[in-house]
Structures are given as structure tokens and as C-alpha cells.
């Protein structure tokens, strides 16, 4: 099964990179002439000049100004020379910037940066940097990013990065990712990738996900039904119940258990209990009944005790 990394590192990197131009304008608008630390954005700086500029920023007294301008300057350097920018950030313990650098290098499909990562696997932040790099690469070209991932030497890292690319691809074009997956041979990794893509389909197009659910192996359906139930709940609880009623036995129990539990948790346990008691067929299914009893016992034990008396 493919491994996974927390999403926070890639999300921070992507957010910082996308806010690049906004940061410039915000800082220019709020910086007084006395506070301004000049950043050259039009001319390509030498590595020495860039380091000097960044050290000046690091020792600035204005914390907000320093952090914002430091981010911008590092991002600009990453566009030109990401390896040098990364080495500087690591040497100066600016770990909050390294994923931004890797993300930008990935967006530019910078192979020199990827070679540096492959040659420095002992780096403590290596896996997070790889993840941010492939997140950026996937946003530029999922096909190229997949090719780069397939050429990684370590199989466990290869599968991890392929998963990162596919997840990012699905966020951008879930149906294209589904089409690609349909052409891949069956394997444990293919199932894991399919789950990642299907989770995105659930988020973006729940009705389509409901239609295609039956095309998956039963084991995957069981894993995905709770997510789909939660997604329908966001839209309308009665639509979620109607959908759950259409599912075959077993899957219906999984969906109903999820819905009843969420319903009881959202400060309306009495409505959940009333619905359950109004559906005699549900009361004959141990999975649903046990889940409902456990949920109501946790969220509203007195209500359950009163109604059972």
C-alpha cells in the first residue's frame, strides 16, 4: 500500500507560492520609507548579492516586514536558482521557507533540484521537500511529474511520489485522473491511487461518485461509502438518507451508521432517534442499530435512556 504524508507541508508551499505577487503589493503598500528594505525584482541578482540581501532581511527589526519580504525574496531566488536558495534557507534555519522553494522548483520542473534531492537523501526534511516538489510538478504537467516519479530509484519513495502526483492531478482534473487509472493494471498500489482519486471525485462531484461506486471492488466501496455519506450530509440529510436506502445490504448499513452518527453528533440526536424508530427495517440490522446506540449513548445518553424506558 502506498504511504502518505501530511498535507500541511504541500498546502503551505502552494499557498505561499500562489500569494507571491499579493505579498509584494501588500508590503509595498504598508512599508514606510524608513522601514523599506529594497528588494530588486527586475534584475537577476548574483548569488552573493542575493545572500547579502537576505541576511539584511533576517536581521531586520520589523518582524512582519522581515517575514513577508524574506518569503518574497526567497521565492524569487527559487525561480532562478532553487538549489542555492534551498541551501541558504537550510543553513540559516529558515525551515518555514524550504517547502516553498521545493514547490517552485517543481512548478518549473527543475531537474537539477530533483537531482540535488536524490543526492541528499540524508537531509532531515527530504521527504517533505520531495512531496512539495512533486506537488508543484503535478500542477505544471501531471504526465511529466509521473515520469519523474517513475524514474526514482527507491520503490517506496517512488510509490509515495506517484500518489502525491495523482492526488494533485485529481484536484485539478479528476476525470482525467480516473481515465488514466482505468488504463493501469490491477495492483495494490492501483487500488490505493483509485481511492485517492475517488475521494476527490466525492468532494467535487458526489452524484457522479455515487453512480460510479458500484464499478469498484466491494472492499473499496466499503472504505469509500462513509466519505460519500458525509458529503451528501453536507448538502441535505434527507438526500443522504434517500441515497443510503438505494445501497445493497452491507453497504447500506455502513452508510446509515455514518449518517445516524453524524446526525446525533450535530446536536439533533432526537431527530436521529425518531427517524431510526420510524424505520422498522433498520431496527432489524444489527450494524445500524449498534452504531446508533453507541452514537446516541455518547452524544445524548439521557435521551436514549428516556426513550427506551
mmCIF file of C-alpha atoms in Angstrom:
data_model
loop_
_atom_site.group_PDB
_atom_site.id
_atom_site.type_symbol
_atom_site.label_atom_id
_atom_site.label_comp_id
_atom_site.label_asym_id
_atom_site.label_seq_id
_atom_site.Cartn_x
_atom_site.Cartn_y
_atom_site.Cartn_z
ATOM 1 C CA UNK A 1 0.000 0.000 0.000
ATOM 2 C CA UNK A 2 1.314 3.433 -0.894
ATOM 3 C CA UNK A 3 2.399 5.607 2.012
ATOM 4 C CA UNK A 4 1.176 9.099 2.666
ATOM 5 C CA UNK A 5 2.476 12.372 4.054
ATOM 6 C CA UNK A 6 0.600 15.096 5.890
ATOM 7 C CA UNK A 7 -0.954 17.590 3.506
ATOM 8 C CA UNK A 8 0.099 20.626 5.519
ATOM 9 C CA UNK A 9 3.580 20.951 4.039
ATOM 10 C CA UNK A 10 2.411 20.946 0.425
ATOM 11 C CA UNK A 11 -0.552 23.210 1.189
ATOM 12 C CA UNK A 12 1.670 25.802 2.874
ATOM 13 C CA UNK A 13 4.093 25.692 -0.028
ATOM 14 C CA UNK A 14 1.369 26.083 -2.632
ATOM 15 C CA UNK A 15 -0.376 28.831 -0.689
ATOM 16 C CA UNK A 16 2.843 30.802 -0.275
ATOM 17 C CA UNK A 17 3.774 30.481 -3.925
ATOM 18 C CA UNK A 18 0.317 31.475 -5.165
ATOM 19 C CA UNK A 19 0.299 34.526 -2.877
ATOM 20 C CA UNK A 20 3.668 35.610 -4.225
ATOM 21 C CA UNK A 21 2.514 38.724 -6.109
ATOM 22 C CA UNK A 22 -0.015 39.657 -3.435
ATOM 23 C CA UNK A 23 2.713 39.713 -0.826
ATOM 24 C CA UNK A 24 4.749 42.135 -2.917
ATOM 25 C CA UNK A 25 1.919 44.608 -3.248
ATOM 26 C CA UNK A 26 0.855 44.313 0.392
ATOM 27 C CA UNK A 27 4.345 45.009 1.650
ATOM 28 C CA UNK A 28 4.874 47.932 -0.704
ATOM 29 C CA UNK A 29 1.567 49.443 0.426
ATOM 30 C CA UNK A 30 2.293 49.124 4.134
ATOM 31 C CA UNK A 31 6.013 49.821 4.294
ATOM 32 C CA UNK A 32 7.086 53.311 5.217
ATOM 33 C CA UNK A 33 10.110 54.835 3.533
ATOM 34 C CA UNK A 34 12.083 54.365 6.757
ATOM 35 C CA UNK A 35 11.177 50.677 7.001
ATOM 36 C CA UNK A 36 11.703 49.739 3.381
ATOM 37 C CA UNK A 37 14.395 47.238 2.643
ATOM 38 C CA UNK A 38 14.913 47.363 -1.072
ATOM 39 C CA UNK A 39 14.268 44.151 -2.997
ATOM 40 C CA UNK A 40 15.393 44.034 -6.586
ATOM 41 C CA UNK A 41 12.764 42.178 -8.554
ATOM 42 C CA UNK A 42 13.541 43.102 -12.127
ATOM 43 C CA UNK A 43 17.237 42.343 -12.326
ATOM 44 C CA UNK A 44 18.753 38.927 -11.812
ATOM 45 C CA UNK A 45 20.873 39.050 -8.684
ATOM 46 C CA UNK A 46 24.108 37.176 -8.266
ATOM 47 C CA UNK A 47 24.221 34.504 -5.596
ATOM 48 C CA UNK A 48 26.435 36.724 -3.434
ATOM 49 C CA UNK A 49 24.117 39.712 -3.774
ATOM 50 C CA UNK A 50 21.099 37.567 -3.025
ATOM 51 C CA UNK A 51 22.696 36.177 0.145
ATOM 52 C CA UNK A 52 23.659 39.677 1.275
ATOM 53 C CA UNK A 53 20.119 40.911 0.699
ATOM 54 C CA UNK A 54 18.591 38.003 2.581
ATOM 55 C CA UNK A 55 20.934 38.389 5.544
ATOM 56 C CA UNK A 56 19.906 42.030 5.700
ATOM 57 C CA UNK A 57 16.277 40.920 5.849
ATOM 58 C CA UNK A 58 16.967 38.290 8.510
ATOM 59 C CA UNK A 59 18.464 40.955 10.791
ATOM 60 C CA UNK A 60 15.690 43.470 10.196
ATOM 61 C CA UNK A 61 13.891 44.709 13.335
ATOM 62 C CA UNK A 62 10.389 44.780 11.844
ATOM 63 C CA UNK A 63 9.177 41.198 12.250
ATOM 64 C CA UNK A 64 6.167 41.364 9.889
ATOM 65 C CA UNK A 65 8.096 43.222 7.211
ATOM 66 C CA UNK A 66 11.006 40.838 7.571
ATOM 67 C CA UNK A 67 8.952 37.660 7.247
ATOM 68 C CA UNK A 68 6.912 38.857 4.271
ATOM 69 C CA UNK A 69 9.844 40.247 2.317
ATOM 70 C CA UNK A 70 12.018 37.292 3.190
ATOM 71 C CA UNK A 71 9.379 34.981 1.705
ATOM 72 C CA UNK A 72 9.212 37.036 -1.477
ATOM 73 C CA UNK A 73 12.957 37.241 -1.920
ATOM 74 C CA UNK A 74 13.438 33.530 -1.296
ATOM 75 C CA UNK A 75 10.647 32.729 -3.781
ATOM 76 C CA UNK A 76 12.284 34.947 -6.409
ATOM 77 C CA UNK A 77 15.608 33.247 -5.821
ATOM 78 C CA UNK A 78 13.898 29.859 -6.091
ATOM 79 C CA UNK A 79 12.653 30.844 -9.551
ATOM 80 C CA UNK A 80 16.249 31.470 -10.631
ATOM 81 C CA UNK A 81 18.349 29.047 -8.596
ATOM 82 C CA UNK A 82 16.311 26.791 -6.299
ATOM 83 C CA UNK A 83 19.239 24.646 -5.130
ATOM 84 C CA UNK A 84 21.170 27.693 -3.928
ATOM 85 C CA UNK A 85 18.030 29.148 -2.331
ATOM 86 C CA UNK A 86 17.378 25.888 -0.503
ATOM 87 C CA UNK A 87 20.955 25.575 0.761
ATOM 88 C CA UNK A 88 20.773 29.153 2.081
ATOM 89 C CA UNK A 89 17.418 28.528 3.819
ATOM 90 C CA UNK A 90 18.729 25.344 5.441
ATOM 91 C CA UNK A 91 21.961 26.994 6.547
ATOM 92 C CA UNK A 92 20.030 29.844 8.161
ATOM 93 C CA UNK A 93 17.420 27.543 9.739
ATOM 94 C CA UNK A 94 14.558 29.071 7.739
ATOM 95 C CA UNK A 95 12.675 25.793 7.563
ATOM 96 C CA UNK A 96 9.337 27.553 7.030
ATOM 97 C CA UNK A 97 10.591 28.540 3.554
ATOM 98 C CA UNK A 98 12.043 25.292 2.257
ATOM 99 C CA UNK A 99 8.779 23.742 1.058
ATOM 100 C CA UNK A 100 8.019 26.925 -0.888
ATOM 101 C CA UNK A 101 11.387 26.599 -2.626
ATOM 102 C CA UNK A 102 10.749 22.937 -3.454
ATOM 103 C CA UNK A 103 7.243 23.691 -4.700
ATOM 104 C CA UNK A 104 8.506 26.431 -7.034
ATOM 105 C CA UNK A 105 11.288 24.151 -8.307
ATOM 106 C CA UNK A 106 8.656 21.511 -9.038
ATOM 107 C CA UNK A 107 6.423 24.004 -10.839
ATOM 108 C CA UNK A 108 9.413 24.779 -13.066
ATOM 109 C CA UNK A 109 10.193 21.054 -13.493
ATOM 110 C CA UNK A 110 13.730 21.847 -12.380
ATOM 111 C CA UNK A 111 15.655 18.573 -12.776
ATOM 112 C CA UNK A 112 18.803 19.970 -11.154
ATOM 113 C CA UNK A 113 16.818 20.491 -7.952
ATOM 114 C CA UNK A 114 15.437 16.937 -8.144
ATOM 115 C CA UNK A 115 18.972 15.595 -8.658
ATOM 116 C CA UNK A 116 20.093 17.501 -5.551
ATOM 117 C CA UNK A 117 17.278 15.897 -3.549
ATOM 118 C CA UNK A 118 18.183 12.444 -4.870
ATOM 119 C CA UNK A 119 21.808 13.005 -3.837
ATOM 120 C CA UNK A 120 20.904 14.292 -0.358
ATOM 121 C CA UNK A 121 18.529 11.661 0.976
ATOM 122 C CA UNK A 122 20.013 12.048 4.451
ATOM 123 C CA UNK A 123 18.541 15.559 4.714
ATOM 124 C CA UNK A 124 16.061 15.572 7.619
ATOM 125 C CA UNK A 125 13.380 17.344 5.574
ATOM 126 C CA UNK A 126 13.966 15.242 2.473
ATOM 127 C CA UNK A 127 10.559 13.538 2.222
ATOM 128 C CA UNK A 128 8.653 16.781 2.725
ATOM 129 C CA UNK A 129 10.790 18.540 0.115
ATOM 130 C CA UNK A 130 10.140 15.735 -2.353
ATOM 131 C CA UNK A 131 6.431 15.940 -1.679
ATOM 132 C CA UNK A 132 6.360 19.707 -2.239
ATOM 133 C CA UNK A 133 8.448 19.341 -5.414
ATOM 134 C CA UNK A 134 6.105 16.769 -6.939
ATOM 135 C CA UNK A 135 3.068 18.772 -5.853
ATOM 136 C CA UNK A 136 4.395 21.685 -7.918
ATOM 137 C CA UNK A 137 5.426 19.459 -10.817
ATOM 138 C CA UNK A 138 1.971 17.880 -10.990
ATOM 139 C CA UNK A 139 0.354 21.295 -11.274
ATOM 140 C CA UNK A 140 2.510 22.070 -14.306
ATOM 141 C CA UNK A 141 2.283 18.672 -16.013
ATOM 142 C CA UNK A 142 0.909 15.543 -14.376
ATOM 143 C CA UNK A 143 2.344 13.364 -17.151
ATOM 144 C CA UNK A 144 5.854 14.781 -16.716
ATOM 145 C CA UNK A 145 5.598 14.545 -12.947
ATOM 146 C CA UNK A 146 4.605 10.877 -13.215
ATOM 147 C CA UNK A 147 7.576 10.192 -15.496
ATOM 148 C CA UNK A 148 9.914 11.854 -12.984
ATOM 149 C CA UNK A 149 8.412 9.838 -10.140
ATOM 150 C CA UNK A 150 8.717 6.569 -12.055
ATOM 151 C CA UNK A 151 12.440 7.241 -12.505
ATOM 152 C CA UNK A 152 13.098 7.489 -8.758
ATOM 153 C CA UNK A 153 15.364 4.705 -7.546
ATOM 154 C CA UNK A 154 13.754 3.815 -4.227
ATOM 155 C CA UNK A 155 10.492 1.951 -4.780
ATOM 156 C CA UNK A 156 8.806 3.110 -1.560
ATOM 157 C CA UNK A 157 9.609 6.730 -2.370
ATOM 158 C CA UNK A 158 8.551 6.190 -5.970
ATOM 159 C CA UNK A 159 5.108 4.994 -4.893
ATOM 160 C CA UNK A 160 4.780 7.831 -2.389
ATOM 161 C CA UNK A 161 5.516 10.481 -5.012
ATOM 162 C CA UNK A 162 3.249 8.849 -7.598
ATOM 163 C CA UNK A 163 0.462 9.046 -5.018
ATOM 164 C CA UNK A 164 1.239 12.731 -4.417
ATOM 165 C CA UNK A 165 1.120 13.440 -8.163
ATOM 166 C CA UNK A 166 -2.118 11.542 -8.688
ATOM 167 C CA UNK A 167 -3.791 13.281 -5.750
ATOM 168 C CA UNK A 168 -2.740 16.688 -7.060
ATOM 169 C CA UNK A 169 -3.837 15.738 -10.582
ATOM 170 C CA UNK A 170 -7.243 14.665 -9.280
ATOM 171 C CA UNK A 171 -7.654 18.019 -7.548
ATOM 172 C CA UNK A 172 -7.162 19.723 -10.911
ATOM 173 C CA UNK A 173 -8.916 17.295 -13.291
ATOM 174 C CA UNK A 174 -10.475 14.347 -11.510
ATOM 175 C CA UNK A 175 -11.967 12.757 -14.633
ATOM 176 C CA UNK A 176 -8.625 12.807 -16.455
ATOM 177 C CA UNK A 177 -7.033 11.092 -13.452
ATOM 178 C CA UNK A 178 -9.830 8.498 -13.457
ATOM 179 C CA UNK A 179 -9.295 7.826 -17.165
ATOM 180 C CA UNK A 180 -5.565 7.291 -16.573
ATOM 181 C CA UNK A 181 -6.233 4.940 -13.677
ATOM 182 C CA UNK A 182 -8.626 2.864 -15.778
ATOM 183 C CA UNK A 183 -5.702 2.019 -18.074
ATOM 184 C CA UNK A 184 -3.410 0.824 -15.260
ATOM 185 C CA UNK A 185 -3.049 -2.865 -14.403
ATOM 186 C CA UNK A 186 -4.705 -4.062 -11.210
ATOM 187 C CA UNK A 187 -2.378 -3.939 -8.192
ATOM 188 C CA UNK A 188 -2.454 -2.901 -4.512
ATOM 189 C CA UNK A 189 -0.939 0.451 -5.480
ATOM 190 C CA UNK A 190 -3.523 0.959 -8.226
ATOM 191 C CA UNK A 191 -6.273 0.450 -5.644
ATOM 192 C CA UNK A 192 -4.663 2.988 -3.345
ATOM 193 C CA UNK A 193 -4.424 5.518 -6.169
ATOM 194 C CA UNK A 194 -8.015 4.803 -7.101
ATOM 195 C CA UNK A 195 -9.089 5.561 -3.540
ATOM 196 C CA UNK A 196 -7.210 8.882 -3.629
ATOM 197 C CA UNK A 197 -8.845 9.908 -6.892
ATOM 198 C CA UNK A 198 -12.276 8.725 -5.808
ATOM 199 C CA UNK A 199 -12.018 10.809 -2.640
ATOM 200 C CA UNK A 200 -11.538 13.846 -4.876
ATOM 201 C CA UNK A 201 -14.492 12.758 -7.033
ATOM 202 C CA UNK A 202 -16.620 12.567 -3.889
ATOM 203 C CA UNK A 203 -15.605 16.096 -2.905
ATOM 204 C CA UNK A 204 -16.107 17.606 -6.344
ATOM 205 C CA UNK A 205 -18.931 15.549 -7.889
ATOM 206 C CA UNK A 206 -20.728 13.445 -5.257
ATOM 207 C CA UNK A 207 -23.577 12.441 -7.589
ATOM 208 C CA UNK A 208 -21.069 11.111 -10.139
ATOM 209 C CA UNK A 209 -19.206 9.308 -7.352
ATOM 210 C CA UNK A 210 -22.454 7.650 -6.240
ATOM 211 C CA UNK A 211 -23.099 6.461 -9.803
ATOM 212 C CA UNK A 212 -19.603 5.047 -10.227
ATOM 213 C CA UNK A 213 -19.293 3.493 -6.768
ATOM 214 C CA UNK A 214 -20.593 0.103 -7.933
ATOM 215 C CA UNK A 215 -17.774 -0.143 -10.500
ATOM 216 C CA UNK A 216 -15.237 -0.531 -7.689
ATOM 217 C CA UNK A 217 -14.375 -3.746 -5.846
ATOM 218 C CA UNK A 218 -16.540 -4.319 -2.771
ATOM 219 C CA UNK A 219 -13.646 -3.714 -0.349
ATOM 220 C CA UNK A 220 -13.086 -0.235 -1.819
ATOM 221 C CA UNK A 221 -16.789 0.531 -1.744
ATOM 222 C CA UNK A 222 -16.859 -0.199 1.994
ATOM 223 C CA UNK A 223 -13.944 2.201 2.517
ATOM 224 C CA UNK A 224 -15.469 4.992 0.438
ATOM 225 C CA UNK A 225 -19.127 4.838 1.460
ATOM 226 C CA UNK A 226 -18.593 6.766 4.752
ATOM 227 C CA UNK A 227 -16.919 9.642 2.882
ATOM 228 C CA UNK A 228 -19.734 9.735 0.342
ATOM 229 C CA UNK A 229 -22.336 9.669 3.125
ATOM 230 C CA UNK A 230 -20.630 12.597 4.839
ATOM 231 C CA UNK A 231 -20.521 14.517 1.556
ATOM 232 C CA UNK A 232 -24.243 14.028 0.954
ATOM 233 C CA UNK A 233 -24.908 15.085 4.542
ATOM 234 C CA UNK A 234 -23.330 18.462 3.813
ATOM 235 C CA UNK A 235 -25.923 19.008 1.091
ATOM 236 C CA UNK A 236 -29.077 17.651 2.764
ATOM 237 C CA UNK A 237 -29.538 14.999 5.419
ATOM 238 C CA UNK A 238 -32.698 13.585 3.821
ATOM 239 C CA UNK A 239 -30.986 13.296 0.439
ATOM 240 C CA UNK A 240 -28.244 11.381 2.225
ATOM 241 C CA UNK A 241 -30.823 9.045 3.769
ATOM 242 C CA UNK A 242 -32.550 8.517 0.424
ATOM 243 C CA UNK A 243 -29.229 7.665 -1.200
ATOM 244 C CA UNK A 244 -28.298 5.235 1.575
ATOM 245 C CA UNK A 245 -31.611 3.419 1.086
ATOM 246 C CA UNK A 246 -30.628 2.600 -2.508
ATOM 247 C CA UNK A 247 -27.467 0.766 -1.477
ATOM 248 C CA UNK A 248 -27.261 -3.025 -1.231
ATOM 249 C CA UNK A 249 -27.256 -4.708 2.174
ATOM 250 C CA UNK A 250 -23.964 -4.261 3.962
ATOM 251 C CA UNK A 251 -23.156 -1.005 2.247
ATOM 252 C CA UNK A 252 -26.476 0.416 3.393
ATOM 253 C CA UNK A 253 -25.517 -0.432 6.953
ATOM 254 C CA UNK A 254 -22.187 1.375 6.593
ATOM 255 C CA UNK A 255 -23.860 4.463 5.119
ATOM 256 C CA UNK A 256 -26.736 4.553 7.620
ATOM 257 C CA UNK A 257 -24.350 4.117 10.550
ATOM 258 C CA UNK A 258 -22.314 7.095 9.335
ATOM 259 C CA UNK A 259 -25.407 9.242 8.807
ATOM 260 C CA UNK A 260 -27.050 8.422 12.143
ATOM 261 C CA UNK A 261 -23.782 9.025 13.994
ATOM 262 C CA UNK A 262 -23.231 12.406 12.319
ATOM 263 C CA UNK A 263 -26.873 13.364 12.836
ATOM 264 C CA UNK A 264 -26.696 12.595 16.547
ATOM 265 C CA UNK A 265 -23.387 14.433 16.861
ATOM 266 C CA UNK A 266 -24.772 17.662 15.376
ATOM 267 C CA UNK A 267 -26.880 18.459 18.464
ATOM 268 C CA UNK A 268 -30.035 16.883 16.988
ATOM 269 C CA UNK A 269 -29.909 13.373 18.447
ATOM 270 C CA UNK A 270 -33.688 13.258 18.995
ATOM 271 C CA UNK A 271 -34.314 13.674 15.245
ATOM 272 C CA UNK A 272 -31.871 10.878 14.535
ATOM 273 C CA UNK A 273 -33.570 8.607 17.066
ATOM 274 C CA UNK A 274 -37.053 9.461 15.757
ATOM 275 C CA UNK A 275 -36.005 8.597 12.225
ATOM 276 C CA UNK A 276 -34.475 5.326 13.324
ATOM 277 C CA UNK A 277 -37.581 4.302 15.284
ATOM 278 C CA UNK A 278 -39.782 5.171 12.305
ATOM 279 C CA UNK A 279 -37.929 2.685 10.111
ATOM 280 C CA UNK A 280 -38.642 -0.832 11.411
ATOM 281 C CA UNK A 281 -36.488 -2.387 8.707
ATOM 282 C CA UNK A 282 -33.428 -0.542 10.027
ATOM 283 C CA UNK A 283 -34.034 -1.830 13.541
ATOM 284 C CA UNK A 284 -33.525 -5.393 12.285
ATOM 285 C CA UNK A 285 -29.988 -4.628 11.084
ATOM 286 C CA UNK A 286 -27.507 -5.092 13.943
ATOM 287 C CA UNK A 287 -24.808 -2.938 12.311
ATOM 288 C CA UNK A 288 -27.084 0.108 12.111
ATOM 289 C CA UNK A 289 -28.713 -0.492 15.494
ATOM 290 C CA UNK A 290 -25.389 -0.973 17.299
ATOM 291 C CA UNK A 291 -23.867 2.117 15.662
ATOM 292 C CA UNK A 292 -26.921 4.217 16.520
ATOM 293 C CA UNK A 293 -26.983 3.025 20.117
ATOM 294 C CA UNK A 294 -23.260 3.725 20.536
ATOM 295 C CA UNK A 295 -23.577 7.185 18.985
ATOM 296 C CA UNK A 296 -26.648 8.185 20.994
ATOM 297 C CA UNK A 297 -25.098 6.823 24.184
ATOM 298 C CA UNK A 298 -22.103 9.047 23.610
ATOM 299 C CA UNK A 299 -23.870 12.212 22.470
ATOM 300 C CA UNK A 300 -27.175 12.046 24.369
ATOM 301 C CA UNK A 301 -27.273 9.207 26.892
ATOM 302 C CA UNK A 302 -30.233 10.623 28.821
ATOM 303 C CA UNK A 303 -32.357 10.846 25.682
ATOM 304 C CA UNK A 304 -31.618 7.223 24.840
ATOM 305 C CA UNK A 305 -32.435 6.090 28.381
ATOM 306 C CA UNK A 306 -35.730 8.026 28.438
ATOM 307 C CA UNK A 307 -36.887 6.703 25.068
ATOM 308 C CA UNK A 308 -36.033 3.133 25.877
ATOM 309 C CA UNK A 309 -37.980 3.169 29.166
#
